[in-house]
Short mmCIF file of C-alpha atoms and ligand atoms in Angstrom, two decimals:
data_model
loop_
_atom_site.label_atom_id
_atom_site.label_comp_id
_atom_site.label_asym_id
_atom_site.label_seq_id
_atom_site.Cartn_x
_atom_site.Cartn_y
_atom_site.Cartn_z
CA MET A 6 -109.15 -13.23 7.08
CA ARG A 7 -107.23 -11.32 4.45
CA THR A 8 -103.56 -10.41 3.94
CA GLN A 9 -101.24 -9.27 1.18
CA VAL A 10 -98.77 -12.19 1.26
CA GLY A 11 -99.57 -15.56 2.84
CA ILE A 12 -96.33 -17.32 3.82
CA ILE A 13 -96.27 -21.09 4.42
CA GLY A 14 -93.39 -22.16 6.68
CA ALA A 15 -91.31 -20.42 9.36
CA GLY A 16 -87.87 -21.64 8.28
CA PRO A 17 -85.19 -19.16 7.24
CA ALA A 18 -86.98 -18.49 3.92
CA GLY A 19 -90.44 -17.75 5.36
CA LEU A 20 -89.24 -15.75 8.36
CA LEU A 21 -86.78 -13.61 6.41
CA LEU A 22 -89.35 -12.96 3.69
CA ALA A 23 -91.80 -11.74 6.36
CA GLN A 24 -89.11 -9.43 7.74
CA LEU A 25 -88.13 -8.04 4.32
CA LEU A 26 -91.79 -7.40 3.45
CA HIS A 27 -92.42 -5.75 6.82
CA LEU A 28 -89.52 -3.35 6.18
CA ARG A 29 -91.17 -2.41 2.87
CA GLY A 30 -94.59 -1.87 4.47
CA ILE A 31 -96.12 -5.07 3.06
CA GLU A 32 -98.32 -7.21 5.34
CA SER A 33 -97.96 -10.96 5.62
CA VAL A 34 -99.16 -13.87 7.72
CA VAL A 35 -96.76 -16.77 8.45
CA LEU A 36 -98.21 -20.27 9.01
CA GLU A 37 -96.01 -22.94 10.61
CA THR A 38 -96.91 -26.53 11.50
CA ARG A 39 -94.31 -26.94 14.25
CA THR A 40 -93.99 -25.16 17.59
CA ARG A 41 -91.65 -22.25 18.28
CA GLU A 42 -89.53 -24.53 20.52
CA GLU A 43 -89.18 -27.10 17.74
CA ILE A 44 -88.12 -24.67 15.02
CA GLU A 45 -85.66 -22.96 17.36
CA ALA A 46 -84.03 -26.25 18.35
CA THR A 47 -83.56 -27.93 14.95
CA ILE A 48 -79.84 -28.37 14.24
CA ARG A 49 -78.83 -27.50 10.69
CA ALA A 50 -75.79 -26.01 8.95
CA GLY A 51 -74.03 -22.88 10.11
CA VAL A 52 -72.12 -21.12 7.34
CA LEU A 53 -73.41 -17.75 6.16
CA GLU A 54 -72.15 -16.19 2.94
CA GLN A 55 -71.02 -12.57 2.98
CA GLY A 56 -74.21 -11.48 1.16
CA THR A 57 -76.40 -13.34 3.69
CA VAL A 58 -74.60 -11.63 6.58
CA ASP A 59 -75.00 -8.22 4.92
CA LEU A 60 -78.70 -8.78 4.21
CA LEU A 61 -79.44 -9.93 7.79
CA GLU A 62 -77.67 -6.85 9.11
CA GLU A 63 -79.48 -4.47 6.72
CA SER A 64 -82.75 -6.10 7.78
CA GLY A 65 -82.18 -5.28 11.45
CA VAL A 66 -81.69 -8.89 12.60
CA GLY A 67 -77.89 -9.07 12.59
CA GLU A 68 -77.02 -7.66 15.99
CA ARG A 69 -76.49 -10.93 17.91
CA MET A 70 -74.94 -12.58 14.83
CA ARG A 71 -72.36 -9.80 14.63
CA ARG A 72 -71.51 -10.33 18.33
CA GLU A 73 -71.53 -14.13 18.50
CA GLY A 74 -70.79 -15.25 14.93
CA LEU A 75 -67.25 -16.21 13.93
CA VAL A 76 -65.77 -14.59 10.82
CA HIS A 77 -63.60 -16.99 8.79
CA GLU A 78 -61.32 -15.61 6.09
CA GLY A 79 -60.08 -18.97 4.89
CA VAL A 80 -61.01 -22.62 4.56
CA ILE A 81 -58.85 -25.74 4.55
CA LEU A 82 -58.79 -28.67 2.16
CA ARG A 83 -56.96 -31.64 3.68
CA PHE A 84 -55.76 -34.62 1.63
CA GLY A 85 -52.67 -36.77 1.41
CA GLY A 86 -52.12 -36.08 5.11
CA ARG A 87 -51.62 -32.32 4.63
CA SER A 88 -53.71 -29.21 5.00
CA HIS A 89 -53.97 -26.70 2.15
CA ARG A 90 -55.47 -23.28 2.95
CA ILE A 91 -57.71 -21.42 0.53
CA ASP A 92 -57.42 -17.74 1.45
CA LEU A 93 -61.00 -16.65 0.85
CA ALA A 94 -60.47 -12.99 1.72
CA GLU A 95 -57.35 -12.55 -0.37
CA LEU A 96 -58.83 -14.31 -3.40
CA THR A 97 -62.18 -12.51 -3.34
CA GLY A 98 -61.23 -8.93 -2.57
CA GLY A 99 -61.86 -9.13 1.16
CA ARG A 100 -65.01 -11.27 1.32
CA SER A 101 -65.40 -13.87 4.08
CA ILE A 102 -67.95 -16.23 5.64
CA MET A 103 -69.58 -16.18 9.05
CA VAL A 104 -70.06 -19.31 11.16
CA TYR A 105 -73.37 -18.81 12.99
CA ALA A 106 -75.84 -21.69 13.39
CA GLN A 107 -79.05 -21.71 11.37
CA HIS A 108 -81.21 -22.13 14.48
CA GLU A 109 -79.68 -18.94 15.90
CA VAL A 110 -80.73 -17.12 12.71
CA ILE A 111 -84.21 -18.58 13.24
CA ARG A 112 -84.29 -17.35 16.87
CA ASP A 113 -83.31 -13.82 15.80
CA LEU A 114 -85.96 -13.76 13.05
CA VAL A 115 -88.73 -15.17 15.28
CA LYS A 116 -87.96 -12.57 17.94
CA ALA A 117 -88.04 -9.73 15.38
CA ARG A 118 -91.37 -10.97 14.02
CA LEU A 119 -93.01 -11.35 17.44
CA ASP A 120 -91.66 -7.95 18.58
CA GLN A 121 -93.46 -6.44 15.56
CA GLY A 122 -96.68 -8.18 16.63
CA GLY A 123 -96.56 -11.07 14.11
CA PRO A 124 -98.71 -12.55 12.74
CA LEU A 125 -96.78 -15.82 13.05
CA LEU A 126 -99.04 -18.81 13.77
CA PHE A 127 -97.36 -21.92 15.17
CA GLY A 128 -98.87 -25.41 15.34
CA VAL A 129 -101.27 -24.99 12.40
CA LYS A 130 -102.45 -28.18 10.64
CA ASP A 131 -103.65 -29.30 7.22
CA VAL A 132 -102.62 -26.23 5.24
CA SER A 133 -104.06 -26.35 1.71
CA LEU A 134 -103.60 -23.96 -1.19
CA LEU A 135 -106.72 -22.99 -3.17
CA ASP A 136 -107.41 -20.90 -6.29
CA LEU A 137 -103.75 -20.28 -7.13
CA ASP A 138 -104.54 -19.22 -10.68
CA THR A 139 -107.14 -16.63 -9.63
CA SER A 140 -106.64 -13.12 -8.21
CA LEU A 141 -107.60 -14.31 -4.71
CA PRO A 142 -105.48 -17.35 -3.84
CA THR A 143 -106.45 -18.73 -0.45
CA LEU A 144 -104.82 -20.71 2.34
CA ARG A 145 -107.11 -23.02 4.31
CA PHE A 146 -105.78 -24.40 7.61
CA HIS A 147 -106.70 -25.63 11.11
CA ASP A 148 -105.47 -23.67 14.12
CA THR A 149 -104.19 -25.30 17.34
CA GLU A 150 -107.79 -25.63 18.61
CA GLY A 151 -108.87 -27.39 15.41
CA ALA A 152 -110.93 -24.46 14.04
CA VAL A 153 -110.79 -24.05 10.24
CA HIS A 154 -109.67 -20.70 8.77
CA GLU A 155 -109.47 -19.30 5.26
CA LEU A 156 -106.85 -16.66 4.56
CA GLY A 157 -107.36 -14.76 1.31
CA CYS A 158 -104.06 -13.44 -0.11
CA ASP A 159 -102.81 -11.34 -3.02
CA TYR A 160 -99.87 -13.74 -3.28
CA ILE A 161 -98.68 -16.94 -1.57
CA ALA A 162 -95.06 -17.77 -0.76
CA GLY A 163 -94.37 -21.50 -0.42
CA CYS A 164 -91.47 -21.57 2.07
CA ASP A 165 -92.39 -24.93 3.60
CA GLY A 166 -89.24 -26.91 2.87
CA PHE A 167 -88.66 -30.05 0.82
CA HIS A 168 -91.56 -32.05 2.35
CA GLY A 169 -94.10 -29.21 2.33
CA VAL A 170 -97.43 -28.85 0.53
CA SER A 171 -96.59 -25.92 -1.77
CA ARG A 172 -94.55 -27.63 -4.46
CA PRO A 173 -97.11 -30.43 -5.02
CA ALA A 174 -99.79 -27.70 -5.37
CA ILE A 175 -98.24 -26.83 -8.76
CA PRO A 176 -99.93 -29.10 -11.32
CA SER A 177 -97.53 -31.85 -12.38
CA ARG A 178 -98.01 -31.00 -16.07
CA VAL A 179 -96.25 -27.62 -15.56
CA ARG A 180 -93.65 -28.82 -13.07
CA LYS A 181 -90.28 -30.22 -14.11
CA GLU A 182 -88.12 -31.79 -11.44
CA TYR A 183 -84.38 -32.50 -11.60
CA ALA A 184 -82.97 -34.81 -8.94
CA ARG A 185 -79.86 -36.71 -7.93
CA VAL A 186 -79.52 -38.84 -4.82
CA TYR A 187 -75.96 -39.56 -3.61
CA PRO A 188 -74.94 -43.07 -2.51
CA PHE A 189 -73.81 -41.80 0.92
CA GLY A 190 -74.91 -39.61 3.82
CA TRP A 191 -73.24 -37.47 6.47
CA PHE A 192 -73.07 -38.54 10.08
CA GLY A 193 -73.13 -35.30 12.11
CA ILE A 194 -72.16 -34.81 15.74
CA LEU A 195 -72.05 -31.94 18.22
CA VAL A 196 -69.17 -32.11 20.68
CA GLU A 197 -68.28 -30.26 23.87
CA ALA A 198 -64.68 -29.29 23.12
CA PRO A 199 -62.58 -26.27 22.25
CA PRO A 200 -61.91 -25.72 18.52
CA ALA A 201 -59.11 -27.88 17.14
CA THR A 202 -58.68 -25.59 14.16
CA GLU A 203 -59.28 -21.92 13.45
CA GLU A 204 -60.86 -22.62 10.07
CA LEU A 205 -63.16 -25.30 8.66
CA ILE A 206 -61.41 -28.42 7.39
CA TYR A 207 -62.87 -30.36 4.43
CA ALA A 208 -60.94 -33.65 4.34
CA TYR A 209 -60.67 -36.22 1.56
CA HIS A 210 -59.45 -39.67 2.61
CA GLU A 211 -59.68 -43.10 1.06
CA ARG A 212 -62.06 -44.12 3.88
CA GLY A 213 -64.33 -41.20 3.01
CA PHE A 214 -64.96 -37.50 3.60
CA ALA A 215 -64.76 -35.73 6.98
CA LEU A 216 -65.55 -32.13 7.95
CA VAL A 217 -64.41 -30.21 11.01
CA SER A 218 -66.66 -27.23 11.66
CA THR A 219 -67.47 -25.23 14.75
CA ARG A 220 -70.35 -23.60 16.58
CA SER A 221 -68.73 -21.67 19.43
CA PRO A 222 -65.54 -21.65 21.52
CA GLN A 223 -67.10 -24.50 23.55
CA ILE A 224 -69.00 -26.53 20.90
CA GLN A 225 -67.69 -28.17 17.74
CA ARG A 226 -69.60 -29.59 14.77
CA LEU A 227 -68.09 -32.61 13.00
CA TYR A 228 -69.26 -34.73 10.08
CA LEU A 229 -68.23 -38.05 8.53
CA GLN A 230 -69.28 -39.57 5.23
CA CYS A 231 -71.42 -42.63 6.10
CA ASN A 232 -73.80 -45.09 4.44
CA PRO A 233 -77.08 -43.43 3.46
CA ASP A 234 -79.08 -45.96 5.53
CA ASP A 235 -76.87 -45.76 8.64
CA GLU A 236 -78.63 -45.08 11.95
CA THR A 237 -77.15 -43.30 14.95
CA GLY A 238 -77.02 -46.68 16.77
CA HIS A 239 -74.49 -47.96 14.20
CA TRP A 240 -72.02 -45.36 15.41
CA PRO A 241 -70.91 -45.72 19.05
CA ASP A 242 -68.59 -42.90 20.21
CA THR A 243 -65.43 -45.01 19.94
CA ARG A 244 -66.15 -45.81 16.28
CA ILE A 245 -66.80 -42.13 15.50
CA TRP A 246 -63.50 -40.95 17.02
CA GLU A 247 -61.50 -43.76 15.43
CA GLU A 248 -62.89 -42.95 12.02
CA LEU A 249 -62.44 -39.18 12.41
CA HIS A 250 -58.83 -39.58 13.57
CA THR A 251 -58.06 -41.89 10.64
CA ARG A 252 -59.63 -39.65 8.02
CA LEU A 253 -57.98 -36.52 9.41
CA ALA A 254 -54.55 -38.04 10.16
CA GLY A 255 -51.41 -36.58 8.66
CA GLY A 256 -47.72 -36.15 8.96
CA ASP A 257 -48.00 -32.54 10.15
CA GLY A 258 -48.82 -33.32 13.78
CA TRP A 259 -52.29 -31.72 13.69
CA ARG A 260 -54.80 -33.69 15.76
CA LEU A 261 -58.51 -33.37 16.42
CA THR A 262 -59.55 -32.57 20.01
CA GLU A 263 -62.07 -35.06 21.45
CA GLY A 264 -64.92 -34.19 23.81
CA ARG A 265 -68.35 -35.34 24.97
CA ILE A 266 -70.64 -36.09 22.02
CA PHE A 267 -74.11 -34.78 22.89
CA GLN A 268 -75.95 -34.98 19.58
CA LYS A 269 -75.82 -37.43 16.64
CA SER A 270 -77.76 -37.41 13.37
CA VAL A 271 -77.64 -38.82 9.83
CA ILE A 272 -78.11 -36.37 6.96
CA ALA A 273 -79.26 -37.48 3.50
CA MET A 274 -77.45 -36.11 0.47
CA ARG A 275 -79.44 -35.04 -2.56
CA SER A 276 -79.56 -32.44 -5.30
CA PHE A 277 -83.00 -31.31 -6.42
CA VAL A 278 -84.51 -28.45 -8.42
CA VAL A 279 -88.08 -27.77 -9.52
CA GLU A 280 -88.79 -25.54 -12.49
CA PRO A 281 -90.49 -23.14 -12.64
CA MET A 282 -90.45 -21.85 -9.06
CA GLN A 283 -93.81 -20.14 -9.56
CA TYR A 284 -97.34 -20.92 -10.70
CA GLY A 285 -100.19 -18.40 -10.88
CA ARG A 286 -99.92 -16.44 -7.64
CA LEU A 287 -97.75 -19.00 -5.83
CA PHE A 288 -93.98 -18.48 -5.49
CA LEU A 289 -91.68 -21.16 -4.06
CA ALA A 290 -88.55 -20.23 -2.09
CA GLY A 291 -85.79 -22.18 -0.32
CA ASP A 292 -85.91 -25.94 0.20
CA ALA A 293 -89.47 -26.07 -1.19
CA ALA A 294 -87.91 -25.47 -4.61
CA HIS A 295 -84.40 -26.88 -4.36
CA ILE A 296 -82.02 -28.96 -2.27
CA VAL A 297 -78.23 -29.06 -2.38
CA PRO A 298 -75.96 -31.58 -0.66
CA PRO A 299 -74.41 -29.85 2.38
CA THR A 300 -70.82 -29.79 1.03
CA GLY A 301 -70.30 -26.05 0.67
CA ALA A 302 -73.20 -25.09 2.97
CA LYS A 303 -75.33 -23.40 0.33
CA GLY A 304 -78.85 -24.44 1.51
CA LEU A 305 -79.61 -21.58 3.88
CA ASN A 306 -77.83 -19.05 1.67
CA LEU A 307 -79.91 -20.01 -1.36
CA ALA A 308 -83.11 -19.67 0.67
CA VAL A 309 -81.98 -16.15 1.63
CA ALA A 310 -81.13 -15.25 -1.97
CA ASP A 311 -84.57 -16.45 -3.17
CA VAL A 312 -86.54 -14.36 -0.68
CA ARG A 313 -84.39 -11.33 -1.40
CA VAL A 314 -85.47 -11.49 -5.06
CA LEU A 315 -89.06 -12.28 -4.10
CA ALA A 316 -89.32 -9.39 -1.61
CA GLN A 317 -87.90 -6.95 -4.19
CA SER A 318 -90.33 -8.22 -6.83
CA LEU A 319 -93.33 -7.94 -4.49
CA ALA A 320 -92.23 -4.45 -3.41
CA ALA A 321 -92.00 -3.37 -7.06
CA PHE A 322 -95.57 -4.59 -7.55
CA TYR A 323 -97.01 -2.89 -4.46
CA HIS A 324 -95.12 0.36 -4.92
CA SER A 325 -95.42 0.87 -8.67
CA GLY A 326 -98.04 -1.63 -9.82
CA HIS A 327 -95.60 -3.43 -12.13
CA SER A 328 -95.65 -7.21 -12.06
CA ASN A 329 -92.77 -7.71 -14.52
CA LEU A 330 -90.26 -8.60 -11.77
CA LEU A 331 -92.75 -11.05 -10.25
CA GLU A 332 -93.27 -12.63 -13.65
CA ARG A 333 -89.50 -13.15 -13.93
CA TYR A 334 -89.00 -14.34 -10.30
CA SER A 335 -88.38 -17.98 -11.19
CA GLU A 336 -86.01 -17.16 -14.05
CA THR A 337 -84.00 -14.75 -11.85
CA ALA A 338 -83.83 -17.06 -8.82
CA LEU A 339 -82.94 -20.13 -10.89
CA ARG A 340 -79.74 -18.57 -12.23
CA ARG A 341 -78.27 -18.49 -8.72
CA VAL A 342 -79.88 -21.82 -7.81
CA TRP A 343 -78.17 -23.66 -10.66
CA ARG A 344 -74.81 -22.03 -9.89
CA ALA A 345 -75.07 -23.27 -6.29
CA GLU A 346 -76.33 -26.67 -7.47
CA HIS A 347 -73.25 -27.03 -9.63
CA PHE A 348 -70.86 -25.84 -6.92
CA SER A 349 -72.37 -28.16 -4.28
CA TRP A 350 -72.34 -31.14 -6.64
CA TRP A 351 -68.75 -30.36 -7.65
CA MET A 352 -67.50 -30.05 -4.05
CA THR A 353 -69.37 -33.25 -3.15
CA SER A 354 -67.93 -35.15 -6.13
CA MET A 355 -64.39 -33.96 -5.43
CA LEU A 356 -64.39 -34.81 -1.72
CA HIS A 357 -66.33 -38.08 -1.26
CA ARG A 358 -65.51 -41.70 -1.96
CA PHE A 359 -68.03 -43.37 -4.28
CA HIS A 360 -68.78 -47.09 -3.74
CA ASP A 361 -68.28 -47.88 -7.43
CA GLU A 362 -65.13 -45.77 -7.64
CA SER A 363 -62.21 -47.07 -9.67
CA PRO A 364 -58.54 -46.25 -8.97
CA PHE A 365 -58.77 -44.01 -12.05
CA HIS A 366 -61.53 -41.94 -10.44
CA HIS A 367 -59.57 -41.68 -7.19
CA ARG A 368 -56.56 -40.30 -9.10
CA LEU A 369 -58.78 -37.75 -10.85
CA GLN A 370 -60.11 -36.55 -7.49
CA LEU A 371 -56.59 -36.14 -6.12
CA SER A 372 -55.49 -34.31 -9.25
CA GLN A 373 -58.46 -31.96 -8.93
CA LEU A 374 -57.66 -31.27 -5.26
CA GLN A 375 -54.03 -30.54 -6.14
CA TYR A 376 -55.14 -28.18 -8.90
CA VAL A 377 -57.66 -26.34 -6.71
CA THR A 378 -55.08 -25.82 -3.97
CA GLY A 379 -52.16 -25.15 -6.31
CA SER A 380 -53.56 -22.86 -8.98
CA ARG A 381 -54.66 -19.34 -8.12
CA ALA A 382 -57.30 -19.42 -10.86
CA ALA A 383 -58.80 -22.68 -9.58
CA ALA A 384 -58.62 -21.58 -5.94
CA THR A 385 -60.38 -18.32 -6.86
CA MET A 386 -63.18 -20.31 -8.49
CA LEU A 387 -63.71 -22.24 -5.27
CA ALA A 388 -63.35 -19.13 -3.09
CA GLU A 389 -65.81 -16.91 -4.94
CA ASN A 390 -68.46 -19.62 -4.97
CA TYR A 391 -67.82 -20.48 -1.31
CA VAL A 392 -68.18 -16.91 -0.01
CA GLY A 393 -71.12 -16.49 -2.41
CA LEU A 394 -71.24 -14.64 -5.70
CA PRO A 395 -72.44 -11.05 -5.37
CA PHE A 396 -76.23 -10.97 -5.61
CA ASP A 397 -76.46 -9.31 -8.99
CA GLU A 398 -73.87 -11.49 -10.64
CA ALA A 399 -75.27 -14.98 -9.99
CA ARG A 400 -74.12 -16.24 -13.35
CA GLY A 401 -76.39 -18.71 -15.05
N1 APR B 20 -97.52 -25.92 6.58
C1 APR B 20 -96.82 -25.00 7.31
N2 APR B 20 -95.49 -25.11 7.55
C2 APR B 20 -94.86 -26.17 7.05
C3 APR B 20 -95.52 -27.17 6.29
C4 APR B 20 -96.93 -27.00 6.05
N3 APR B 20 -97.63 -27.89 5.34
N4 APR B 20 -94.63 -28.10 5.91
C5 APR B 20 -93.45 -27.73 6.43
N5 APR B 20 -93.57 -26.58 7.12
C6 APR B 20 -92.52 -25.82 7.83
C7 APR B 20 -91.47 -26.69 8.49
O1 APR B 20 -91.89 -27.13 9.77
C8 APR B 20 -90.27 -25.73 8.57
O2 APR B 20 -90.24 -25.01 9.77
O3 APR B 20 -91.80 -25.05 6.90
C9 APR B 20 -90.50 -24.79 7.39
C10 APR B 20 -89.49 -24.99 6.28
O4 APR B 20 -88.20 -24.64 6.75
P1 APR B 20 -86.86 -25.27 6.17
O5 APR B 20 -87.05 -26.71 5.93
O6 APR B 20 -85.76 -24.85 7.09
O7 APR B 20 -86.69 -24.59 4.74
P2 APR B 20 -86.23 -23.15 4.26
O8 APR B 20 -86.85 -22.06 5.06
O9 APR B 20 -86.40 -23.18 2.79
O10 APR B 20 -84.69 -23.08 4.62
C11 APR B 20 -83.72 -23.75 3.89
O11 APR B 20 -82.97 -24.72 5.88
O12 APR B 20 -83.68 -26.91 5.66
C12 APR B 20 -82.59 -26.08 5.80
O13 APR B 20 -80.70 -27.04 4.85
C13 APR B 20 -81.78 -26.24 4.59
O14 APR B 20 -80.32 -24.58 5.06
C14 APR B 20 -81.45 -24.87 4.29
C15 APR B 20 -82.55 -24.02 4.76
C1 PHB B 21 -71.80 -26.87 9.58
O1 PHB B 21 -71.08 -26.22 10.36
O2 PHB B 21 -72.84 -27.40 9.95
C2 PHB B 21 -71.39 -27.00 8.16
C3 PHB B 21 -70.26 -26.35 7.71
C4 PHB B 21 -69.87 -26.47 6.39
C5 PHB B 21 -70.62 -27.25 5.53
C6 PHB B 21 -71.77 -27.89 5.97
C7 PHB B 21 -72.15 -27.77 7.29
O3 PHB B 21 -70.22 -27.38 4.24
#
């Protein structure tokens, strides 16, 4: 078997890369360990930056998103019992975000890929990367029947997430990893209820962070800061509602709407970056190369930004024979990655309670929140990062 680009992983990064390459006449094969049902059912975040929305639309996979997604022109920071609105659109010259769940993006991309005739192989096992520093890097894997295949590629894209096999295939002597693990997690729930708010609420409270997000007019997505080793069994429904009401309480009469909780999960919080994001003919994209804590919802958007650069660089190579953009892929992608790493870390630090926090630290957080909601300059900084910096201006 032979292809131009071998893609490991059918998450947002791998699937969108396949679509972008297809539109440029470049062949690829996507290998995925899980089944189609599994990847289409995994619950993840749901905030798309303006640039992500535009790219999905330009790539012909934005039709359902445009119909079902919810455009938000503002976001709310709640502290001291009051809500403070950041007017995203007004502060960023009309940019906004779209609330549309990641697994819906996956469903749209899988459908587009299968309508084009693939290839998209589900349920593969034991993928290994061979000969990365030669001109014929190869992917060896087992298909669903257990037969072994070798796929010779011009290039390999490692889009297999944080626990995949691509990143460890880069020799440790050339790989530098930067990591930070946070001393808390998020407890996430899906609830059958109408929206209690028109815009997302990020709340800071002395008992910890809470986030009110949405999925549709019938389903709401809520999060609570929790212990990193909490399990869903530690959180019966009554405890969840009590804690959410306490953290979101205020003197303004706003109150969260309750409903049937039909999904619970605990999400780890970490920051992680590997440098460089390439080795020989292997290029990493998305969670395979970096992780952000979910405060600010940058994970999916960063994966999209990576594959946009990678697809452009591969197209430049195939159409004009120049590999200079490919050579600079890591450097280009990392500028945006580090901006999003900083923003996600900053939002996380401003909004969560730390177990070793002193009253001094608490006062600093409140002062920062007051500044961000009170100063146009500070609010603009939050807004332009939140809606996503324009693609060509990801400042490093
Ligand atoms: N071989 C083939 N596929 C693999 C392998 C492997 N060895 N290991 C993992 N995979 C698959 C996973 O099953 C998953 O479907 O790779 C895919 C990686 O997808 P994601 O983890 O979603 O990563 P990415 O595409 O980079 O998207 C990043 O998704 O994880 C969220 O919060 C994250 O929003 C961010 C976005
Ligand atoms: C979500 O809706 O899942 C969501 C929203 C905003 C975030 C993180 C997650 O910052």
